[in-house]
Coordinates of C-alpha atoms in Angstrom, one line a residue:
A1 CA 0.0 0.0 0.0
G2 CA 2.8 2.4 0.9
L3 CA 4.7 1.6 -2.3
F4 CA 1.5 2.1 -4.4
A5 CA 0.8 5.4 -2.7
A6 CA 4.4 6.5 -3.4
V7 CA 4.0 5.7 -7.1
L8 CA 0.6 7.4 -7.2
T9 CA 1.8 10.6 -5.5
P10 CA 3.7 12.1 -8.6
F11 CA 0.5 11.7 -10.7
I12 CA -1.5 13.4 -7.9
V13 CA 1.0 16.3 -7.7
D14 CA 0.7 16.8 -11.5
R15 CA -3.1 16.7 -11.2
V16 CA -3.1 19.3 -8.4
Q17 CA -1.8 21.8 -11.0
T18 CA -5.1 21.5 -12.9
I19 CA -7.3 22.5 -10.0
Q20 CA -5.2 25.6 -9.1
V21 CA -6.0 28.9 -10.6
T22 CA -3.5 30.0 -13.2
P23 CA -2.1 33.6 -13.4
A24 CA -3.9 34.1 -16.7
Q25 CA -7.2 33.3 -15.0
Q26 CA -6.4 35.6 -12.1
M27 CA -5.7 38.4 -14.5
V28 CA -9.0 37.9 -16.3
F29 CA -10.8 37.8 -13.0
Y30 CA -9.3 41.0 -11.8
E31 CA -10.1 42.7 -15.1
Q32 CA -13.7 41.7 -14.7
Q33 CA -13.7 43.0 -11.1
S34 CA -12.3 46.3 -12.3
V35 CA -15.1 46.5 -15.0
E36 CA -17.8 45.7 -12.4
L37 CA -16.3 48.2 -10.0
L38 CA -16.5 50.9 -12.7
K39 CA -20.1 50.0 -13.4
Q40 CA -20.9 50.4 -9.7
I41 CA -19.3 53.8 -9.6
S42 CA -21.2 54.8 -12.7
A43 CA -24.4 53.6 -11.2
Q44 CA -23.8 55.6 -8.0
L45 CA -23.1 58.7 -10.0
S46 CA -26.2 58.2 -12.2
S47 CA -28.4 58.0 -9.1
A48 CA -28.1 61.8 -8.9
F49 CA -29.5 61.9 -12.5
P50 CA -32.6 59.7 -12.8
Q51 CA -32.8 60.2 -16.5
A52 CA -29.5 58.3 -17.0
S53 CA -30.7 54.9 -16.1
I54 CA -27.9 52.3 -15.9
P55 CA -28.7 48.7 -14.9
S56 CA -27.2 47.4 -11.7
P57 CA -24.1 45.3 -12.2
S58 CA -24.4 41.6 -11.5
P59 CA -22.1 40.0 -8.9
L60 CA -19.1 38.1 -10.2
P61 CA -18.8 34.4 -9.7
P62 CA -16.0 33.2 -7.4
L63 CA -12.5 32.7 -8.8
T64 CA -12.2 29.0 -9.6
A65 CA -10.1 26.8 -12.0
N66 CA -11.7 26.1 -15.3
L67 CA -11.7 22.3 -15.5
S68 CA -12.9 20.2 -18.3
P69 CA -15.0 17.1 -17.6
L70 CA -12.0 14.9 -18.4
D71 CA -9.9 16.6 -15.8
R72 CA -12.7 16.3 -13.2
R73 CA -13.1 12.6 -13.9
I74 CA -9.3 11.9 -13.7
N75 CA -8.9 14.0 -10.5
R76 CA -11.8 12.2 -8.8
L77 CA -10.5 8.7 -9.7
W78 CA -6.9 9.4 -8.7
F79 CA -7.7 11.3 -5.5
I80 CA -10.0 8.5 -4.4
S81 CA -7.3 6.0 -5.3
L82 CA -4.8 7.8 -3.2
V83 CA -7.1 7.9 -0.2
L84 CA -7.9 4.2 -0.5
S85 CA -4.2 3.2 -0.7
L86 CA -3.4 5.3 2.4
S87 CA -6.4 3.8 4.2
A88 CA -5.1 0.3 3.3
A89 CA -1.7 1.2 4.7
L90 CA -3.2 2.5 7.9
L91 CA -5.4 -0.6 8.3
A92 CA -2.4 -2.8 7.6
T93 CA -0.5 -1.3 10.5
L94 CA -3.5 -1.8 12.8
V95 CA -3.7 -5.5 11.8
Q96 CA 0.0 -5.9 12.2
R97 CA -0.1 -4.4 15.7
W98 CA -3.0 -6.7 16.6
A99 CA -1.1 -9.7 15.4
R100 CA 2.1 -8.7 17.4
S101 CA 0.1 -8.2 20.6
H102 CA -1.4 -11.7 20.2
M103 CA 2.0 -13.2 19.7
Q104 CA 3.4 -11.4 22.7
I105 CA 0.6 -12.8 24.9
F106 CA 1.2 -16.4 23.6
L107 CA 5.0 -16.1 24.3
R108 CA 4.4 -14.7 27.8
Y109 CA 2.2 -17.6 28.9
K110 CA 3.8 -20.4 26.9
Q111 CA 5.0 -22.0 30.2
H112 CA 1.4 -22.3 31.4
P113 CA -0.5 -24.5 28.8
L114 CA -3.8 -24.4 30.6
K115 CA -3.9 -20.7 31.1
L116 CA -2.6 -20.2 27.6
S117 CA -5.5 -22.3 26.2
R118 CA -8.0 -20.2 28.1
I119 CA -6.5 -17.0 26.8
R120 CA -6.4 -18.3 23.3
Q121 CA -10.1 -19.3 23.4
Y122 CA -11.0 -15.9 24.9
L123 CA -9.1 -14.0 22.1
H124 CA -10.5 -16.3 19.5
E125 CA -14.0 -15.4 20.5
G126 CA -13.1 -11.7 20.2
V127 CA -11.7 -12.3 16.8
E128 CA -14.9 -14.0 15.7
R129 CA -17.1 -11.4 17.3
W130 CA -15.3 -8.4 15.7
H131 CA -14.7 -10.1 12.3
M132 CA -11.0 -9.7 12.3
A133 CA -10.7 -12.0 9.3
A134 CA -12.9 -9.7 7.2
I135 CA -10.9 -6.7 8.4
A136 CA -7.6 -8.3 7.4
E137 CA -9.1 -9.2 4.0
A138 CA -10.1 -5.5 3.5
V139 CA -6.4 -4.5 3.3
P140 CA -5.7 -6.1 -0.1
A141 CA -9.3 -5.3 -1.3
L142 CA -8.7 -1.6 -0.7
I143 CA -5.4 -1.8 -2.6
H144 CA -7.0 -3.6 -5.5
V145 CA -9.8 -1.1 -5.7
A146 CA -7.3 1.8 -5.6
L147 CA -5.3 0.2 -8.4
F148 CA -8.5 -0.3 -10.4
L149 CA -9.5 3.4 -10.0
F150 CA -6.0 4.5 -10.9
M151 CA -5.9 2.4 -14.1
C152 CA -9.4 3.7 -15.1
G153 CA -8.1 7.2 -14.8
L154 CA -4.9 6.4 -16.7
A155 CA -6.9 4.8 -19.5
D156 CA -9.3 7.7 -19.7
F157 CA -6.4 10.1 -19.9
L158 CA -4.6 8.1 -22.6
V159 CA -7.7 7.7 -24.7
H160 CA -8.2 11.5 -24.8
A161 CA -4.5 12.4 -25.0
D162 CA -3.1 10.2 -27.8
V163 CA -4.8 6.9 -28.6
I164 CA -2.0 5.7 -30.8
D165 CA 0.8 6.1 -28.3
G166 CA -1.4 5.0 -25.4
A167 CA -2.7 1.9 -27.2
P168 CA 0.0 -0.5 -25.7
T169 CA -0.7 0.8 -22.2
I170 CA -4.4 0.5 -22.7
F171 CA -4.0 -3.0 -24.0
F172 CA -2.2 -4.1 -20.8
I173 CA -4.8 -2.4 -18.7
V174 CA -7.6 -4.3 -20.4
L175 CA -5.5 -7.5 -20.1
Y176 CA -5.2 -6.8 -16.4
F177 CA -8.9 -6.3 -16.0
I178 CA -9.6 -9.6 -17.8
F179 CA -7.1 -11.5 -15.6
Y180 CA -8.4 -10.0 -12.4
T181 CA -12.1 -10.7 -13.3
T182 CA -11.0 -14.3 -14.1
T183 CA -9.3 -14.8 -10.7
T184 CA -12.4 -13.3 -9.0
I185 CA -15.1 -15.4 -10.7
L186 CA -13.3 -18.7 -11.7
P187 CA -12.8 -20.0 -8.1
L188 CA -16.6 -20.1 -7.7
W189 CA -16.8 -22.9 -10.3
K190 CA -13.3 -24.3 -9.9
P191 CA -12.4 -24.5 -6.2
Q192 CA -9.0 -26.0 -7.0
F193 CA -8.0 -22.8 -8.9
P194 CA -5.0 -21.6 -7.0
L195 CA -5.6 -17.8 -7.5
Q196 CA -8.4 -15.8 -6.1
S197 CA -9.0 -12.1 -5.4
P198 CA -10.4 -10.7 -2.1
F199 CA -13.8 -10.4 -3.7
S200 CA -14.0 -14.1 -4.5
V201 CA -15.1 -14.8 -1.0
L202 CA -17.7 -12.0 -1.1
L203 CA -19.1 -13.4 -4.3
W204 CA -19.2 -16.9 -2.8
F205 CA -21.2 -15.7 0.1
L206 CA -23.6 -13.8 -2.2
A207 CA -24.0 -16.9 -4.4
Q208 CA -25.1 -19.1 -1.4

């Protein structure tokens, strides 16, 4: 998760530039403000002369970056991908800490088999009650979803940028989607299939 977040960060940094206001946009905005200010002054002066009717100026919209629909889609996909990858890294550290604390307890009472068996049964009940197995499975699931969103954004960017140069990359992205879908669905019909994704178990429960 940390490695994927490190790889994704340069793309996010580049995308951040698209949501920031450029100097040219700032200049246009300030020119529009100047025009509106002159209209307001003119309207105040014309109030002393009712025959010179000047319509009241309309308020200017706030200064925001002018993003295309493509930029908005890519930004959303990659920002969500970064958040999911960081969430997976945080969840992985929590699961690792939980595992280490259990191992320390087992090592502390290894000289007392009866007491150790009671503690193990007590902890096992807590693991079952709080669904620790599902939480541990959520770590790779978050990474896979983050990778899926990143590749969707990358494919969308390449399709609109240059299809010819991006065709090899898009081909491997499509190949990855086909392979991942196969490893997710095939274990439902072939239990001996050695590969499966974190969503295979979810699909198996839904199919029951």
